[in-house]
Amino acid sequence: MALQTQAPTSGSMSITAGQLPRTATPMVAVFAAAIGVVAGLLLGSGIAMMVFIAWLVFTLGLFVWSRTVEGSRKAKDRTINAVVWSAFVLAMIPLVSLVVTVVVKGGPVLSPGFLSRDMTGFAALGQGGGIYHAIMGTIMVTALAAIIAVPIGIFTAIYLVEYGAGKPLAKVITFLVDVMTGIPSIVAGLFAVSLFIAVSDEPLPRLGIGGGIALSLLMLPTVIRSVEEMLKLVPNDLREASYALGVPKWRTIVKVVLPTSVAGIVTGVTLAIARVAGETAPLLLICGTFPSANWNPFNGAVQTLPVYIYTSLSQTSHAKYGDIWTDRVWGAALVLIIIVMALNLIARIIGNVFAPKTGR
Amino acid sequence: MAKSIEVDNLDIYYGDFLAVENVNVHIKAKSVTAFIGPSGCGKSTVLRSLNRMHEVIPGARVSGNVRVDGQALYAPGVDPVAVRRQIGMVFQRPNPFPTMSIYENVLAGNRLNAKRMGKSEADDIVERSLRGANLWNEVKDRLGKPGMGLSGGQQQRLCIARAIAVEPEVLLMDEPCSALDPISTSAVEDLIHELKSEYTIVIVTHNMQQAARVSDDTGFFNLKAVGEPGQLVEFNPTTKVFSNPDNEATEAYVSGRFG
């Protein structure tokens, strides 16, 4: 190539190069799909093999074609492009398949009755019953966890960013928060169980507040980390501007720093809540199961959606009532996914609503 | 009541690093004092030490005396917050509060200090401060709009309005015009001239014409040598500094024959 561009006949460097037609990619894709199907039929293999062969032909074909027409740089670009897209599609397959399956199988189960009834008296029957108690339990336990973890988390983050920066205590706290991130959820459950054994003297305590404490342990590092990042994003200029007006530090934090970062803080906190709403292991240990709604977090087992799904699963092999239990599991799974996705959506909406406005 | 500032043997440190050495200045009440000099020689550092903003930076400290109308600024028992209420500051880059409207930005100093005031009193302060900062006519119809929506020059004048809304005794300005176009710069300079009748103003600037235009006294800062702390080379009335300075380095700097 270098020799060509310096050829004495050309005189100046060319700025044009060969180009594939705009429809090159779909053309190769159709061609590769055809080859894949034919090869698959000839070899007598399944769909997965066909897709793999087609993908291989597509990537190689596009590379070779582009290389001969456009040169090696563009050929590499097209290949990497294809690889990145393939990786993206590969990553999306389980997610899409999961959502589709749960919606298809759980959708028909959702009825006003399923959402408004609990399992009292229905557990041994082949019909009826619902998950009202589990939905309410999940909401109550998650809310308790949020009430415990969010203030502690926000205040810790404020200390780390505004007061502790560079101090040994802050470094220790940051390290411990990192360690906390890695706590297995079942260990958080065990902590809650042993805590309430020590407090209540019961051999195996079952109570909602225990679930709240276990979940708050899991939430805390996420909340601290996300709030810390948000507070760090607030420009120091604003703090100095506030100090220069003679505003005390705590008022600067309350009136300037927090309002500036509130969108990010609320988003981070909501995502942390969504993250723990689906936890199963600790709730299985400390909240147990219960056939009806229990609004008293300080006494008695509380049913939650993940635990409901887990315990119902063992009933799906029941000779007579297996099918209804299967339906209940899918329905409960769909409701849990809807709750978590709704929290994610709320986080985004809140983030947009609170974002500082720059409009003229 | 504008105040005078007396600085004696001021040394300023960042951690162990001595940034500025042995500054002695007398800043007169109701006058404009300009600090000029090359970058990194400690002008802003000295300015920030005049309202105890210096110590906001971790590890920063000073030794020596700063007296405002005879009151020692660094005496034990002095509350930096109270100091800053009387000695306001305008920064190099405009920094209006992004969550607040123009109206709230002007009132920020009063509101954030939990001062209770009626609607009419608040309106008065906003109008007076914005008029004082030459911004009233441009924004009077959109006081409820976000302060970040203004242009750079307007934002800077908004910050000046915010600083004078709390009626400080002294106004410190750290290169207030370095991010502004000539028209906004001229507006800010006019403003400095007007404010002089009520406030003591100290301004750091890289623009020598500006120093010559607005100031009564000028201090020239320079590094002793490369790697040495900065120092105040000369402090004299502006006319003298720009026509017949005592120091050779000052003359070289103001005439553009520096280094």
Coordinates of C-alpha atoms in Angstrom, one line a residue:
Chain A
M1 CA 0.0 0.0 0.0
A2 CA 2.7 2.4 1.0
L3 CA 4.5 1.8 -2.3
Q4 CA 1.3 2.5 -4.2
T5 CA 0.6 5.8 -2.6
Q6 CA 4.1 6.9 -3.3
A7 CA 4.1 5.8 -6.9
P8 CA 5.6 8.5 -9.1
T9 CA 2.6 8.4 -11.5
S10 CA 0.0 9.4 -8.9
G11 CA 1.8 12.5 -7.8
S12 CA -0.4 13.3 -4.8
M13 CA -1.9 11.0 -2.2
S14 CA -5.3 9.6 -3.0
I15 CA -8.1 10.5 -0.5
T16 CA -10.6 8.1 -2.1
A17 CA -10.9 4.4 -1.4
G18 CA -13.1 1.5 -2.3
Q19 CA -16.4 1.3 -0.5
L20 CA -18.9 -1.5 0.1
P21 CA -22.5 -0.8 -0.9
R22 CA -24.6 0.6 2.0
T23 CA -26.6 -2.6 2.1
A24 CA -23.5 -4.7 2.4
T25 CA -24.2 -5.8 6.0
P26 CA -27.8 -7.0 5.4
M27 CA -26.7 -8.6 2.2
V28 CA -24.0 -10.7 3.9
A29 CA -26.5 -11.4 6.8
V30 CA -29.1 -12.9 4.4
F31 CA -26.4 -14.8 2.5
A32 CA -25.0 -16.2 5.8
A33 CA -28.4 -17.1 7.1
A34 CA -29.1 -19.1 3.9
I35 CA -25.8 -20.9 4.2
G36 CA -26.4 -21.6 7.8
V37 CA -29.9 -23.1 7.1
V38 CA -28.6 -25.2 4.2
A39 CA -25.6 -26.4 6.0
G40 CA -27.7 -27.2 9.1
L41 CA -30.1 -29.2 7.0
L42 CA -27.3 -31.1 5.2
L43 CA -25.6 -31.9 8.5
G44 CA -28.9 -32.6 10.2
S45 CA -28.1 -30.4 13.2
G46 CA -30.4 -28.2 15.2
I47 CA -31.1 -24.5 15.2
A48 CA -28.2 -23.6 17.5
M49 CA -25.8 -25.1 15.1
M50 CA -27.4 -23.3 12.2
V51 CA -27.2 -19.9 14.0
F52 CA -23.5 -20.6 14.9
I53 CA -22.6 -21.5 11.3
A54 CA -24.5 -18.5 10.0
W55 CA -22.7 -16.2 12.5
L56 CA -19.3 -17.6 11.5
V57 CA -20.1 -17.2 7.7
F58 CA -21.4 -13.6 8.4
T59 CA -18.3 -12.5 10.3
L60 CA -15.8 -14.1 8.0
G61 CA -17.6 -13.2 4.8
L62 CA -17.9 -9.5 5.8
F63 CA -14.2 -9.5 6.8
V64 CA -13.0 -11.0 3.5
W65 CA -15.3 -8.9 1.3
S66 CA -14.4 -5.7 3.1
R67 CA -10.7 -6.5 3.1
T68 CA -10.6 -7.0 -0.7
V69 CA -12.7 -3.9 -1.4
E70 CA -12.0 -1.5 1.4
G71 CA -8.6 -2.5 2.8
S72 CA -7.6 -3.9 6.2
R73 CA -8.5 -1.0 8.5
K74 CA -12.2 -1.0 7.5
A75 CA -12.3 -4.8 7.5
K76 CA -11.1 -4.8 11.1
D77 CA -13.6 -2.1 12.0
R78 CA -16.5 -4.1 10.5
T79 CA -15.3 -7.3 12.3
I80 CA -15.0 -5.7 15.7
N81 CA -18.4 -4.1 15.1
A82 CA -19.9 -7.5 14.4
V83 CA -18.2 -9.0 17.4
V84 CA -19.4 -6.3 19.8
W85 CA -23.0 -6.5 18.5
S86 CA -22.9 -10.3 18.8
A87 CA -21.7 -10.0 22.4
F88 CA -24.5 -7.6 23.1
V89 CA -27.1 -9.9 21.6
L90 CA -25.7 -12.8 23.5
A91 CA -26.0 -10.9 26.7
M92 CA -29.6 -9.9 26.0
I93 CA -30.8 -13.4 25.1
P94 CA -31.1 -14.6 28.7
L95 CA -32.7 -11.4 29.9
V96 CA -35.3 -11.2 27.1
S97 CA -36.0 -14.9 27.3
L98 CA -36.5 -14.6 31.1
V99 CA -38.9 -11.7 30.9
V100 CA -40.8 -13.3 28.0
T101 CA -41.2 -16.6 29.8
V102 CA -42.3 -15.1 33.1
V103 CA -44.8 -12.8 31.3
V104 CA -46.2 -15.6 29.2
K105 CA -46.5 -18.1 32.0
G106 CA -47.3 -15.7 34.8
G107 CA -49.5 -13.2 32.9
P108 CA -52.6 -15.4 32.7
V109 CA -52.3 -16.2 36.4
L110 CA -52.6 -12.6 37.5
S111 CA -56.2 -11.8 38.3
P112 CA -57.7 -9.5 40.9
G113 CA -58.4 -12.5 43.0
F114 CA -54.8 -13.7 42.9
L115 CA -53.6 -10.3 43.9
S116 CA -56.2 -9.7 46.7
R117 CA -56.4 -13.1 48.4
D118 CA -53.9 -14.7 50.7
M119 CA -53.3 -18.4 51.2
T120 CA -55.4 -18.9 54.4
G121 CA -57.3 -22.2 53.9
F122 CA -56.1 -22.5 50.3
A123 CA -52.7 -24.1 50.8
A124 CA -54.0 -27.7 50.6
L125 CA -56.6 -26.9 47.9
G126 CA -56.2 -27.3 44.2
Q127 CA -57.7 -23.9 43.4
G128 CA -57.9 -20.3 44.5
G129 CA -55.5 -18.6 46.9
G130 CA -53.3 -15.6 46.2
I131 CA -50.2 -13.7 47.0
Y132 CA -51.7 -10.6 48.7
H133 CA -49.9 -11.4 52.0
A134 CA -46.6 -12.0 50.2
I135 CA -46.8 -8.7 48.3
M136 CA -47.6 -6.8 51.5
G137 CA -44.8 -8.7 53.4
T138 CA -42.2 -7.8 50.8
I139 CA -43.3 -4.2 50.8
M140 CA -43.2 -4.0 54.6
V141 CA -39.9 -5.8 55.0
T142 CA -38.2 -3.8 52.2
A143 CA -39.6 -0.5 53.7
L144 CA -38.2 -1.5 57.1
A145 CA -34.9 -2.2 55.5
A146 CA -35.0 1.2 53.8
I147 CA -36.0 3.1 56.9
I148 CA -33.0 1.6 58.7
A149 CA -30.4 1.7 56.0
V150 CA -31.1 4.9 54.1
P151 CA -30.5 7.4 57.0
I152 CA -27.4 5.6 58.2
G153 CA -26.1 5.3 54.7
I154 CA -26.6 8.9 53.8
F155 CA -25.1 10.2 57.1
T156 CA -22.1 7.9 56.7
A157 CA -21.6 9.2 53.1
I158 CA -21.9 12.8 54.3
Y159 CA -19.2 12.1 57.0
L160 CA -16.9 10.4 54.5
V161 CA -17.1 13.2 51.9
E162 CA -17.7 16.4 53.9
Y163 CA -16.0 15.8 57.2
G164 CA -13.7 12.7 57.1
A165 CA -11.8 13.3 53.8
G166 CA -8.3 12.0 54.3
K167 CA -8.7 11.1 58.0
P168 CA -7.8 7.6 59.3
L169 CA -11.3 7.0 60.5
A170 CA -12.8 7.7 57.1
K171 CA -10.3 5.3 55.5
V172 CA -11.3 2.5 58.0
I173 CA -15.0 3.1 57.3
T174 CA -14.4 3.0 53.5
F175 CA -12.5 -0.3 53.9
L176 CA -15.3 -1.8 56.1
V177 CA -17.9 -0.7 53.6
D178 CA -16.0 -2.5 50.9
V179 CA -15.9 -5.6 53.1
M180 CA -19.6 -5.3 53.7
T181 CA -20.3 -5.2 50.0
G182 CA -19.0 -8.8 49.9
I183 CA -21.2 -10.2 52.7
P184 CA -23.1 -13.2 51.4
S185 CA -26.8 -12.6 51.9
I186 CA -27.3 -15.8 53.8
V187 CA -24.8 -14.6 56.4
A188 CA -26.8 -11.4 56.8
G189 CA -29.8 -13.6 57.5
L190 CA -27.8 -15.6 60.0
F191 CA -26.7 -12.4 61.7
A192 CA -30.4 -11.3 62.1
V193 CA -31.4 -14.8 63.4
S194 CA -28.6 -14.9 66.0
L195 CA -29.3 -11.2 67.0
F196 CA -32.9 -12.0 67.7
I197 CA -32.1 -15.3 69.5
A198 CA -29.9 -13.3 71.8
V199 CA -32.6 -10.6 72.2
S200 CA -35.8 -12.7 72.5
D201 CA -34.5 -16.0 73.9
E202 CA -36.7 -17.9 71.3
P203 CA -34.9 -20.9 69.8
L204 CA -35.9 -19.9 66.2
P205 CA -37.2 -16.3 66.1
R206 CA -39.4 -15.4 63.1
L207 CA -40.3 -11.8 62.7
G208 CA -40.5 -9.1 60.1
I209 CA -38.1 -6.6 61.7
G210 CA -35.4 -9.2 61.5
G211 CA -35.8 -9.4 57.7
G212 CA -35.6 -5.6 57.7
I213 CA -32.3 -5.7 59.6
A214 CA -30.9 -8.4 57.4
L215 CA -31.8 -6.5 54.2
S216 CA -30.6 -3.2 55.6
L217 CA -27.2 -4.8 56.1
L218 CA -27.1 -5.7 52.4
M219 CA -28.4 -2.3 51.4
L220 CA -26.1 -0.2 53.5
P221 CA -22.8 -0.5 51.4
T222 CA -24.7 0.2 48.2
V223 CA -26.4 3.3 49.6
I224 CA -23.1 4.6 51.1
R225 CA -21.2 4.1 47.9
S226 CA -23.7 5.6 45.6
V227 CA -24.4 8.6 47.9
E228 CA -20.6 9.1 48.4
E229 CA -20.1 9.2 44.6
M230 CA -22.9 11.7 44.2
L231 CA -21.6 14.0 46.9
K232 CA -18.1 13.9 45.4
L233 CA -19.6 15.1 42.1
V234 CA -20.8 18.4 43.7
P235 CA -18.2 21.0 42.6
N236 CA -16.1 22.5 45.4
D237 CA -16.8 25.9 43.9
L238 CA -20.3 25.7 45.3
R239 CA -19.2 24.9 48.8
E240 CA -16.7 27.7 48.7
A241 CA -19.3 30.1 47.4
S242 CA -21.5 29.2 50.3
Y243 CA -18.7 29.5 52.9
A244 CA -17.8 32.9 51.4
L245 CA -21.4 34.1 52.1
G246 CA -20.8 33.3 55.8
V247 CA -22.9 30.1 55.8
P248 CA -21.9 27.5 58.4
K249 CA -20.7 24.1 57.1
W250 CA -23.7 22.1 58.2
R251 CA -26.1 24.6 56.5
T252 CA -23.9 24.5 53.4
I253 CA -24.3 20.7 53.3
V254 CA -28.1 20.8 54.0
K255 CA -29.0 23.7 51.7
V256 CA -26.4 23.6 48.9
V257 CA -24.6 20.2 48.7
L258 CA -27.6 17.9 49.2
P259 CA -30.1 19.7 47.0
T260 CA -27.5 19.8 44.2
S261 CA -27.0 16.1 44.4
V262 CA -30.5 15.0 45.4
A263 CA -31.3 13.5 42.0
G264 CA -28.4 11.1 42.1
I265 CA -28.9 10.3 45.8
V266 CA -32.6 9.4 45.3
T267 CA -31.7 7.3 42.2
G268 CA -29.0 5.4 44.1
V269 CA -31.2 4.8 47.1
T270 CA -34.1 3.5 45.0
L271 CA -31.8 1.2 43.0
A272 CA -30.4 -0.2 46.3
I273 CA -34.0 -0.8 47.5
A274 CA -34.8 -2.6 44.2
R275 CA -31.6 -4.7 44.6
V276 CA -32.7 -6.1 48.0
A277 CA -36.4 -6.4 47.3
G278 CA -35.7 -9.8 45.6
E279 CA -33.5 -11.3 48.3
T280 CA -34.5 -14.7 49.4
A281 CA -32.0 -16.4 51.6
P282 CA -32.0 -14.1 54.6
L283 CA -35.8 -13.8 54.6
L284 CA -36.1 -17.6 54.5
L285 CA -34.2 -17.7 57.7
I286 CA -35.6 -14.9 59.7
C287 CA -39.1 -14.1 58.2
G288 CA -40.2 -17.7 57.5
T289 CA -43.6 -18.3 55.9
F290 CA -47.1 -17.4 56.9
P291 CA -50.4 -18.0 55.0
S292 CA -51.9 -14.5 55.6
A293 CA -50.7 -10.9 55.9
N294 CA -48.9 -10.2 59.1
W295 CA -48.7 -6.4 59.7
N296 CA -46.8 -6.7 63.0
P297 CA -43.1 -6.7 62.2
F298 CA -42.2 -7.4 65.8
N299 CA -44.2 -10.7 66.2
G300 CA -44.6 -13.7 64.0
A301 CA -43.5 -14.9 60.6
V302 CA -44.0 -12.6 57.6
Q303 CA -44.6 -14.0 54.1
T304 CA -42.5 -12.4 51.4
L305 CA -42.6 -12.9 47.6
P306 CA -39.2 -14.5 47.1
V307 CA -39.8 -16.9 50.0
Y308 CA -43.3 -17.6 48.7
I309 CA -41.8 -18.6 45.4
Y310 CA -39.1 -20.7 47.0
T311 CA -41.6 -22.7 49.2
S312 CA -44.2 -23.0 46.5
L313 CA -41.6 -24.5 44.2
S314 CA -41.3 -27.6 46.4
Q315 CA -45.1 -28.1 46.0
T316 CA -45.0 -28.1 42.2
S317 CA -44.2 -31.8 42.1
H318 CA -47.4 -32.5 44.1
A319 CA -49.2 -35.4 42.3
K320 CA -52.7 -33.7 42.3
Y321 CA -52.1 -30.0 42.8
G322 CA -48.8 -29.5 41.0
D323 CA -50.2 -27.4 38.2
I324 CA -51.8 -24.8 40.4
W325 CA -48.7 -24.5 42.5
T326 CA -46.7 -24.0 39.2
D327 CA -49.1 -21.2 38.2
R328 CA -48.7 -19.6 41.6
V329 CA -44.9 -19.6 41.3
W330 CA -45.0 -18.0 37.9
G331 CA -47.6 -15.4 39.0
A332 CA -45.5 -14.5 42.1
A333 CA -42.3 -14.3 40.0
L334 CA -44.0 -11.9 37.6
V335 CA -45.3 -9.7 40.4
L336 CA -41.8 -9.6 42.0
I337 CA -40.2 -8.6 38.6
I338 CA -42.9 -5.9 38.2
I339 CA -42.1 -4.5 41.6
V340 CA -38.4 -4.4 41.0
M341 CA -38.8 -2.9 37.5
A342 CA -41.3 -0.3 38.9
L343 CA -38.7 0.7 41.5
N344 CA -36.1 1.1 38.7
L345 CA -38.5 3.2 36.7
I346 CA -39.3 5.4 39.7
A347 CA -35.6 5.9 40.3
R348 CA -35.2 7.2 36.7
I349 CA -38.3 9.4 36.9
I350 CA -37.2 10.9 40.2
G351 CA -33.7 11.4 38.9
N352 CA -35.1 13.5 36.0
V353 CA -37.5 15.4 38.2
F354 CA -34.9 16.5 40.7
A355 CA -32.1 17.2 38.3
P356 CA -30.8 20.8 38.5
K357 CA -32.5 22.8 35.8
T358 CA -30.4 24.9 33.4
G359 CA -33.1 26.1 31.1
R360 CA -33.2 29.7 30.2
Chain B
M1 CA -19.3 50.9 57.5
A2 CA -16.3 49.8 55.3
K3 CA -13.3 48.5 57.2
S4 CA -9.6 48.7 56.7
I5 CA -7.3 45.7 56.8
E6 CA -3.9 45.5 58.3
V7 CA -1.6 42.6 57.4
D8 CA 1.6 42.0 59.4
N9 CA 4.3 39.4 58.7
L10 CA 1.8 37.0 57.1
D11 CA 3.2 33.6 56.2
I12 CA 0.8 31.2 54.5
Y13 CA 1.4 27.5 54.3
Y14 CA -0.2 24.5 52.4
G15 CA 0.8 21.7 54.8
D16 CA 4.6 22.1 55.1
F17 CA 4.9 24.1 51.9
L18 CA 5.4 27.8 52.5
A19 CA 3.5 29.4 49.7
V20 CA 3.7 33.1 50.6
E21 CA 6.2 34.8 52.9
N22 CA 6.2 37.9 55.0
V23 CA 3.4 40.0 53.6
N24 CA 2.8 43.4 55.0
V25 CA 0.0 45.5 53.6
H26 CA -2.3 48.3 54.8
I27 CA -5.6 48.2 52.9
K28 CA -7.5 51.5 53.3
A29 CA -11.2 51.6 53.9
K30 CA -13.4 52.5 51.0
S31 CA -10.7 52.1 48.5
V32 CA -9.9 49.6 45.8
T33 CA -6.7 47.7 46.2
A34 CA -5.3 45.5 43.4
F35 CA -2.9 42.6 43.6
I36 CA -1.0 41.9 40.5
G37 CA 1.8 39.5 39.6
P38 CA 2.6 36.4 37.6
S39 CA 0.7 33.1 38.2
G40 CA 1.5 31.0 41.2
C41 CA 3.0 33.8 43.3
G42 CA 0.3 33.7 45.9
K43 CA -2.0 36.6 45.1
S44 CA -5.1 34.5 45.5
T45 CA -3.7 32.8 48.5
V46 CA -3.2 36.1 50.3
L47 CA -6.7 37.2 49.2
R48 CA -8.3 34.0 50.6
S49 CA -6.5 34.4 53.9
L50 CA -8.2 37.8 54.4
N51 CA -11.6 36.2 55.0
R52 CA -10.3 32.8 56.3
M53 CA -11.4 31.0 53.2
H54 CA -7.8 29.7 53.0
E55 CA -8.3 27.2 55.7
V56 CA -11.1 25.5 53.8
I57 CA -8.4 23.7 51.9
P58 CA -7.2 20.7 54.1
G59 CA -3.8 21.3 55.6
A60 CA -3.7 25.0 54.8
R61 CA -2.7 27.4 57.6
V62 CA -1.2 30.8 58.2
S63 CA 1.0 32.5 60.7
G64 CA 1.2 36.3 61.3
N65 CA -1.4 39.0 61.9
V66 CA -4.4 40.1 60.0
R67 CA -6.4 42.9 61.6
V68 CA -9.7 44.2 60.3
D69 CA -10.4 47.6 61.9
G70 CA -8.1 46.5 64.7
Q71 CA -9.7 43.1 65.4
A72 CA -7.3 40.2 64.9
L73 CA -8.7 37.8 62.4
Y74 CA -6.7 34.8 63.5
A75 CA -7.0 35.3 67.2
P76 CA -8.4 32.3 69.2
G77 CA -12.1 32.5 69.5
V78 CA -12.7 34.2 66.2
D79 CA -15.5 32.4 64.3
P80 CA -14.6 32.0 60.6
V81 CA -18.2 32.0 59.7
A82 CA -18.8 35.4 61.3
V83 CA -15.7 36.7 59.6
R84 CA -17.0 35.6 56.2
R85 CA -20.4 37.3 56.8
Q86 CA -18.5 40.6 56.9
I87 CA -15.9 39.9 54.3
G88 CA -17.6 38.7 51.1
M89 CA -15.8 37.1 48.2
V90 CA -16.3 36.8 44.4
F91 CA -14.5 34.0 42.7
Q92 CA -12.7 33.6 39.4
R93 CA -15.3 31.3 37.9
P94 CA -19.0 32.3 38.2
N95 CA -20.5 29.8 40.6
P96 CA -24.3 30.4 41.0
F97 CA -26.1 27.7 43.0
P98 CA -27.5 25.4 40.3
T99 CA -30.6 24.4 42.3
M100 CA -31.7 28.0 42.8
S101 CA -33.4 30.6 40.7
I102 CA -31.9 34.0 40.0
Y103 CA -34.0 35.4 42.9
E104 CA -33.0 32.7 45.3
N105 CA -29.4 33.0 44.3
V106 CA -29.3 36.6 45.2
L107 CA -31.0 35.9 48.6
A108 CA -28.8 32.8 49.2
G109 CA -26.6 34.5 51.7
N110 CA -29.5 35.7 53.7
R111 CA -31.7 32.6 53.4
L112 CA -28.9 30.2 54.1
N113 CA -28.1 32.1 57.3
A114 CA -31.7 31.4 58.3
K115 CA -32.5 35.1 58.4
R116 CA -36.3 35.5 58.5
M117 CA -37.6 38.3 56.3
G118 CA -40.9 39.3 54.7
K119 CA -41.6 39.1 51.0
S120 CA -41.3 42.9 50.5
E121 CA -38.0 43.1 52.3
A122 CA -36.7 40.1 50.3
D123 CA -37.9 41.8 47.0
D124 CA -36.1 45.0 48.1
I125 CA -32.8 43.2 48.8
V126 CA -33.0 41.4 45.4
E127 CA -33.7 44.5 43.5
R128 CA -31.1 46.6 45.3
S129 CA -28.4 43.9 44.9
L130 CA -29.2 43.2 41.2
R131 CA -29.2 47.0 40.5
G132 CA -25.9 47.2 42.4
A133 CA -24.5 44.5 40.2
N134 CA -25.8 46.1 36.9
L135 CA -27.9 43.1 36.3
W136 CA -31.4 44.2 37.2
N137 CA -32.5 45.4 33.8
E138 CA -31.4 42.2 32.1
V139 CA -33.1 39.8 34.5
K140 CA -36.0 41.6 36.1
D141 CA -38.5 39.7 34.0
R142 CA -37.2 36.3 34.7
L143 CA -36.2 36.3 38.4
G144 CA -37.8 32.8 38.7
K145 CA -35.6 31.2 36.1
P146 CA -32.5 29.1 37.0
G147 CA -29.3 31.1 37.6
M148 CA -27.4 28.7 35.5
G149 CA -29.3 29.7 32.5
L150 CA -27.6 33.2 32.3
S151 CA -24.6 33.9 30.2
G152 CA -21.1 33.7 31.8
G153 CA -20.9 37.5 32.3
Q154 CA -24.4 37.6 33.8
Q155 CA -23.6 34.7 36.1
Q156 CA -20.6 36.6 37.4
R157 CA -22.6 39.7 38.0
L158 CA -25.2 37.5 39.7
C159 CA -22.4 36.2 42.0
I160 CA -21.4 39.8 42.8
A161 CA -25.1 40.6 43.5
R162 CA -25.2 37.6 45.8
A163 CA -22.0 38.8 47.6
I164 CA -23.3 42.3 48.2
A165 CA -26.8 41.2 49.2
V166 CA -25.5 40.3 52.6
E167 CA -24.0 43.8 52.9
P168 CA -20.4 42.8 53.8
E169 CA -17.9 45.4 55.0
V170 CA -15.2 44.2 52.6
L171 CA -15.5 42.6 49.2
L172 CA -12.7 40.3 47.9
M173 CA -12.6 39.6 44.2
D174 CA -10.4 36.8 42.9
E175 CA -9.9 37.6 39.2
P176 CA -13.6 38.3 38.7
C177 CA -13.2 39.2 35.0
S178 CA -10.9 36.5 33.8
A179 CA -13.7 34.5 32.2
L180 CA -15.6 37.5 30.9
D181 CA -15.7 39.3 27.5
P182 CA -14.7 43.0 27.3
I183 CA -18.2 44.3 27.6
S184 CA -19.0 42.3 30.8
T185 CA -15.6 43.3 32.1
S186 CA -16.3 46.9 31.6
A187 CA -19.7 46.4 33.4
V188 CA -17.9 44.8 36.4
E189 CA -15.3 47.6 36.5
D190 CA -18.0 50.3 36.5
L191 CA -19.6 48.3 39.3
I192 CA -16.3 48.3 41.2
H193 CA -16.2 52.1 40.9
E194 CA -19.7 52.4 42.3
L195 CA -19.2 49.9 45.1
K196 CA -16.1 51.8 46.2
S197 CA -18.2 54.4 47.9
E198 CA -19.6 51.8 50.3
Y199 CA -17.2 48.9 50.4
T200 CA -13.5 48.2 50.8
I201 CA -12.5 46.2 47.7
V202 CA -9.5 44.0 47.2
I203 CA -9.2 42.6 43.7
V204 CA -6.7 40.1 42.2
T205 CA -6.2 40.6 38.5
H206 CA -3.9 39.4 35.7
N207 CA -4.9 42.4 33.6
M208 CA -2.6 45.3 34.4
Q209 CA -4.8 47.8 32.5
Q210 CA -7.6 46.8 34.8
A211 CA -5.5 47.3 37.9
A212 CA -4.5 50.7 36.6
R213 CA -8.1 51.6 35.7
V214 CA -9.9 50.5 38.9
S215 CA -7.5 50.6 41.8
D216 CA -6.2 53.2 44.2
D217 CA -3.4 51.1 45.6
T218 CA -1.5 48.2 43.9
G219 CA 0.5 45.4 45.3
F220 CA 2.9 43.5 43.1
F221 CA 3.6 39.9 44.1
N222 CA 6.4 37.8 42.7
L223 CA 8.3 34.6 43.5
K224 CA 11.6 35.2 45.3
A225 CA 13.1 32.7 42.9
V226 CA 12.0 29.5 41.3
G227 CA 10.9 27.1 44.0
E228 CA 11.0 29.8 46.7
P229 CA 7.8 31.2 48.3
G230 CA 6.0 34.2 46.8
Q231 CA 6.3 37.6 48.4
L232 CA 4.9 41.1 48.1
V233 CA 7.5 43.0 46.2
E234 CA 6.0 46.4 46.2
F235 CA 2.9 48.1 47.6
N236 CA 2.2 51.7 46.6
P237 CA -0.5 54.0 45.2
T238 CA -1.4 52.7 41.7
T239 CA -0.3 55.8 39.9
K240 CA 3.2 55.4 41.4
V241 CA 3.4 51.7 40.7
F242 CA 2.5 52.2 37.0
S243 CA 4.6 55.4 36.4
N244 CA 7.5 55.3 38.8
P245 CA 7.8 52.1 40.8
D246 CA 10.3 51.7 43.6
N247 CA 11.3 48.3 42.5
E248 CA 13.0 47.2 39.2
A249 CA 11.1 44.0 39.0
T250 CA 7.8 45.9 39.3
E251 CA 8.8 48.2 36.5
A252 CA 9.8 45.2 34.3
Y253 CA 6.5 43.5 35.0
V254 CA 4.1 46.5 34.5
S255 CA 6.0 47.6 31.3
G256 CA 5.9 44.1 29.9
R257 CA 9.6 43.4 30.1
F258 CA 9.3 40.6 32.6
G259 CA 11.9 37.9 33.2

